[in-house]
């Protein structure tokens, strides 16, 4: 796109700036629309599992319910508690919302379709997503209220606990793919496991499966990463930061109007991001599930969206059916189960790759 603007006569710097802004808007605006739609989908899935109808009044089939809720929130007054630190109180939701957006810069939607193709994309994702906890901690501290403060402390401990496990899980993926570039990680999953038989006139010897999740050594890590994604986004059964029976609304208790809406937008943008990362890191991203030529006629972005939708359905399914953990159970799962398990599989994966690439010693 930059070359097209330079062809129109713009200087290179101006052309690059305009092209980058357009690329950002092409990602950010559909993402905001997607957030509105998945909130609607979330409520519909919960309703179906509880044998209810869910949103069905505003617009056809209730499709405009999220937009009506957004309009209602936008028209409310922003109330800042008298004893709160006003600057940090208003800055906290902005941090959460901004961090939820900047990570999408390195997500490959299709082969060659990525805003910023950097060779350390996975490190960028880890670094940027780790900043999200600051928005919650600042909200809890700046509110000058005990319930938000308790929630902030919980959020800090929870995110640290599960990011350690996520880090070791990603080491296994990087070892197998040989790169931190998300596009190269997706391409490393192409046609890994052949069939070895013939059926219906198709030679399955030349057909493989796309995805590290089909690897017996990496499948347990895919499960650990998915469960850690639930904890990282504070989704049930790990929503201890917003436990309404204990903390009213957690770190959001004192928020109203658009400041509250920014937290909701950030939370669901993070959920969509984790669905994308689960798809990209373990299930082939924009590749079809089977490495079969006719399936490649379907655009890669549709395969990615289909996989993301499957993961989002599981996110909603878990929230609708699994009871909330106690806090000691949450910590025990992170430190006593996932951390040792992910460490063991780092050794197993690295050992297996050493044997495959170098051979047995002696």
PDB file of N, CA and C in Angstrom, residues 1 4 17 85 108 116 118-119 144 150 168 172 175 193 198 203 217 222 232 257 259 270 300 309 315-316 345 354:
ATOM      1  N   UNK A   1       0.824  -1.201   0.000  1.00  0.00           N
ATOM      2  CA  UNK A   1       0.000   0.000   0.000  1.00  0.00           C
ATOM      3  C   UNK A   1       0.866   1.262   0.000  1.00  0.00           C
ATOM      4  N   UNK A   4       1.797   2.232  -3.422  1.00  0.00           N
ATOM      5  CA  UNK A   4       0.694   2.839  -4.172  1.00  0.00           C
ATOM      6  C   UNK A   4       0.577   4.322  -3.870  1.00  0.00           C
ATOM      7  N   UNK A  17       3.131   6.522   6.498  1.00  0.00           N
ATOM      8  CA  UNK A  17       2.252   6.878   7.613  1.00  0.00           C
ATOM      9  C   UNK A  17       0.793   6.648   7.257  1.00  0.00           C
ATOM     10  N   UNK A  85      -7.779   8.589  43.043  1.00  0.00           N
ATOM     11  CA  UNK A  85      -6.749   9.302  42.297  1.00  0.00           C
ATOM     12  C   UNK A  85      -7.279   9.466  40.876  1.00  0.00           C
ATOM     13  N   UNK A 108      -0.916 -12.951  12.102  1.00  0.00           N
ATOM     14  CA  UNK A 108      -1.061 -13.209  10.655  1.00  0.00           C
ATOM     15  C   UNK A 108      -2.461 -13.727  10.332  1.00  0.00           C
ATOM     16  N   UNK A 116       2.444  -6.020  10.965  1.00  0.00           N
ATOM     17  CA  UNK A 116       3.878  -5.853  11.216  1.00  0.00           C
ATOM     18  C   UNK A 116       4.520  -7.236  11.327  1.00  0.00           C
ATOM     19  N   UNK A 118       7.369  -9.136  12.149  1.00  0.00           N
ATOM     20  CA  UNK A 118       8.651  -9.066  12.833  1.00  0.00           C
ATOM     21  C   UNK A 118       9.063 -10.477  13.250  1.00  0.00           C
ATOM     22  N   UNK A 119      10.389 -10.691  13.296  1.00  0.00           N
ATOM     23  CA  UNK A 119      10.861 -12.056  13.553  1.00  0.00           C
ATOM     24  C   UNK A 119      10.809 -12.434  15.024  1.00  0.00           C
ATOM     25  N   UNK A 144      -9.402   3.564  45.502  1.00  0.00           N
ATOM     26  CA  UNK A 144      -9.377   3.838  46.943  1.00  0.00           C
ATOM     27  C   UNK A 144     -10.561   3.163  47.643  1.00  0.00           C
ATOM     28  N   UNK A 150      -8.649  -5.512  46.560  1.00  0.00           N
ATOM     29  CA  UNK A 150      -8.521  -6.969  46.677  1.00  0.00           C
ATOM     30  C   UNK A 150      -8.479  -7.612  45.289  1.00  0.00           C
ATOM     31  N   UNK A 168       6.549 -21.301  29.311  1.00  0.00           N
ATOM     32  CA  UNK A 168       7.170 -22.605  29.058  1.00  0.00           C
ATOM     33  C   UNK A 168       6.456 -23.357  27.936  1.00  0.00           C
ATOM     34  N   UNK A 172       8.154 -24.676  24.043  1.00  0.00           N
ATOM     35  CA  UNK A 172       7.990 -25.930  23.297  1.00  0.00           C
ATOM     36  C   UNK A 172       7.620 -25.660  21.843  1.00  0.00           C
ATOM     37  N   UNK A 175      10.665 -24.170  19.993  1.00  0.00           N
ATOM     38  CA  UNK A 175      11.667 -25.208  19.720  1.00  0.00           C
ATOM     39  C   UNK A 175      11.277 -26.020  18.487  1.00  0.00           C
ATOM     40  N   UNK A 193       1.809 -34.586   9.432  1.00  0.00           N
ATOM     41  CA  UNK A 193       1.554 -36.001   9.708  1.00  0.00           C
ATOM     42  C   UNK A 193       0.750 -36.621   8.576  1.00  0.00           C
ATOM     43  N   UNK A 198      -5.103 -45.330   1.132  1.00  0.00           N
ATOM     44  CA  UNK A 198      -5.923 -44.862   0.024  1.00  0.00           C
ATOM     45  C   UNK A 198      -7.393 -45.122   0.352  1.00  0.00           C
ATOM     46  N   UNK A 203      -5.345 -40.469  -2.684  1.00  0.00           N
ATOM     47  CA  UNK A 203      -4.084 -40.972  -2.154  1.00  0.00           C
ATOM     48  C   UNK A 203      -3.729 -40.201  -0.890  1.00  0.00           C
ATOM     49  N   UNK A 217       3.324 -34.973  21.457  1.00  0.00           N
ATOM     50  CA  UNK A 217       4.159 -34.266  22.427  1.00  0.00           C
ATOM     51  C   UNK A 217       3.653 -32.857  22.697  1.00  0.00           C
ATOM     52  N   UNK A 222      -1.050 -27.842  24.201  1.00  0.00           N
ATOM     53  CA  UNK A 222      -2.191 -27.111  23.653  1.00  0.00           C
ATOM     54  C   UNK A 222      -3.313 -27.015  24.683  1.00  0.00           C
ATOM     55  N   UNK A 232      -5.814 -16.236  31.981  1.00  0.00           N
ATOM     56  CA  UNK A 232      -5.188 -14.972  31.573  1.00  0.00           C
ATOM     57  C   UNK A 232      -6.233 -13.908  31.246  1.00  0.00           C
ATOM     58  N   UNK A 257     -20.127   4.419  32.949  1.00  0.00           N
ATOM     59  CA  UNK A 257     -20.061   5.062  31.645  1.00  0.00           C
ATOM     60  C   UNK A 257     -18.989   4.435  30.745  1.00  0.00           C
ATOM     61  N   UNK A 259     -15.750   4.538  30.784  1.00  0.00           N
ATOM     62  CA  UNK A 259     -14.609   3.900  31.449  1.00  0.00           C
ATOM     63  C   UNK A 259     -14.918   2.425  31.703  1.00  0.00           C
ATOM     64  N   UNK A 270      -9.353  -9.211  24.289  1.00  0.00           N
ATOM     65  CA  UNK A 270      -8.366 -10.188  24.763  1.00  0.00           C
ATOM     66  C   UNK A 270      -8.852 -11.620  24.557  1.00  0.00           C
ATOM     67  N   UNK A 300      -7.449 -18.349   3.516  1.00  0.00           N
ATOM     68  CA  UNK A 300      -6.890 -18.675   4.825  1.00  0.00           C
ATOM     69  C   UNK A 300      -7.549 -17.941   5.971  1.00  0.00           C
ATOM     70  N   UNK A 309     -13.729 -19.118  16.064  1.00  0.00           N
ATOM     71  CA  UNK A 309     -15.113 -19.280  16.511  1.00  0.00           C
ATOM     72  C   UNK A 309     -15.266 -20.550  17.338  1.00  0.00           C
ATOM     73  N   UNK A 315     -14.887 -21.344  25.035  1.00  0.00           N
ATOM     74  CA  UNK A 315     -14.782 -20.345  26.105  1.00  0.00           C
ATOM     75  C   UNK A 315     -16.155 -20.132  26.744  1.00  0.00           C
ATOM     76  N   UNK A 316     -17.182 -19.911  25.904  1.00  0.00           N
ATOM     77  CA  UNK A 316     -18.530 -19.650  26.415  1.00  0.00           C
ATOM     78  C   UNK A 316     -19.112 -20.892  27.074  1.00  0.00           C
ATOM     79  N   UNK A 345       7.491 -31.083  29.714  1.00  0.00           N
ATOM     80  CA  UNK A 345       7.333 -31.193  28.267  1.00  0.00           C
ATOM     81  C   UNK A 345       8.362 -30.361  27.507  1.00  0.00           C
ATOM     82  N   UNK A 354      16.365 -33.071  19.651  1.00  0.00           N
ATOM     83  CA  UNK A 354      17.806 -33.336  19.624  1.00  0.00           C
ATOM     84  C   UNK A 354      18.087 -34.695  18.983  1.00  0.00           C
TER      85      UNK A 354
END
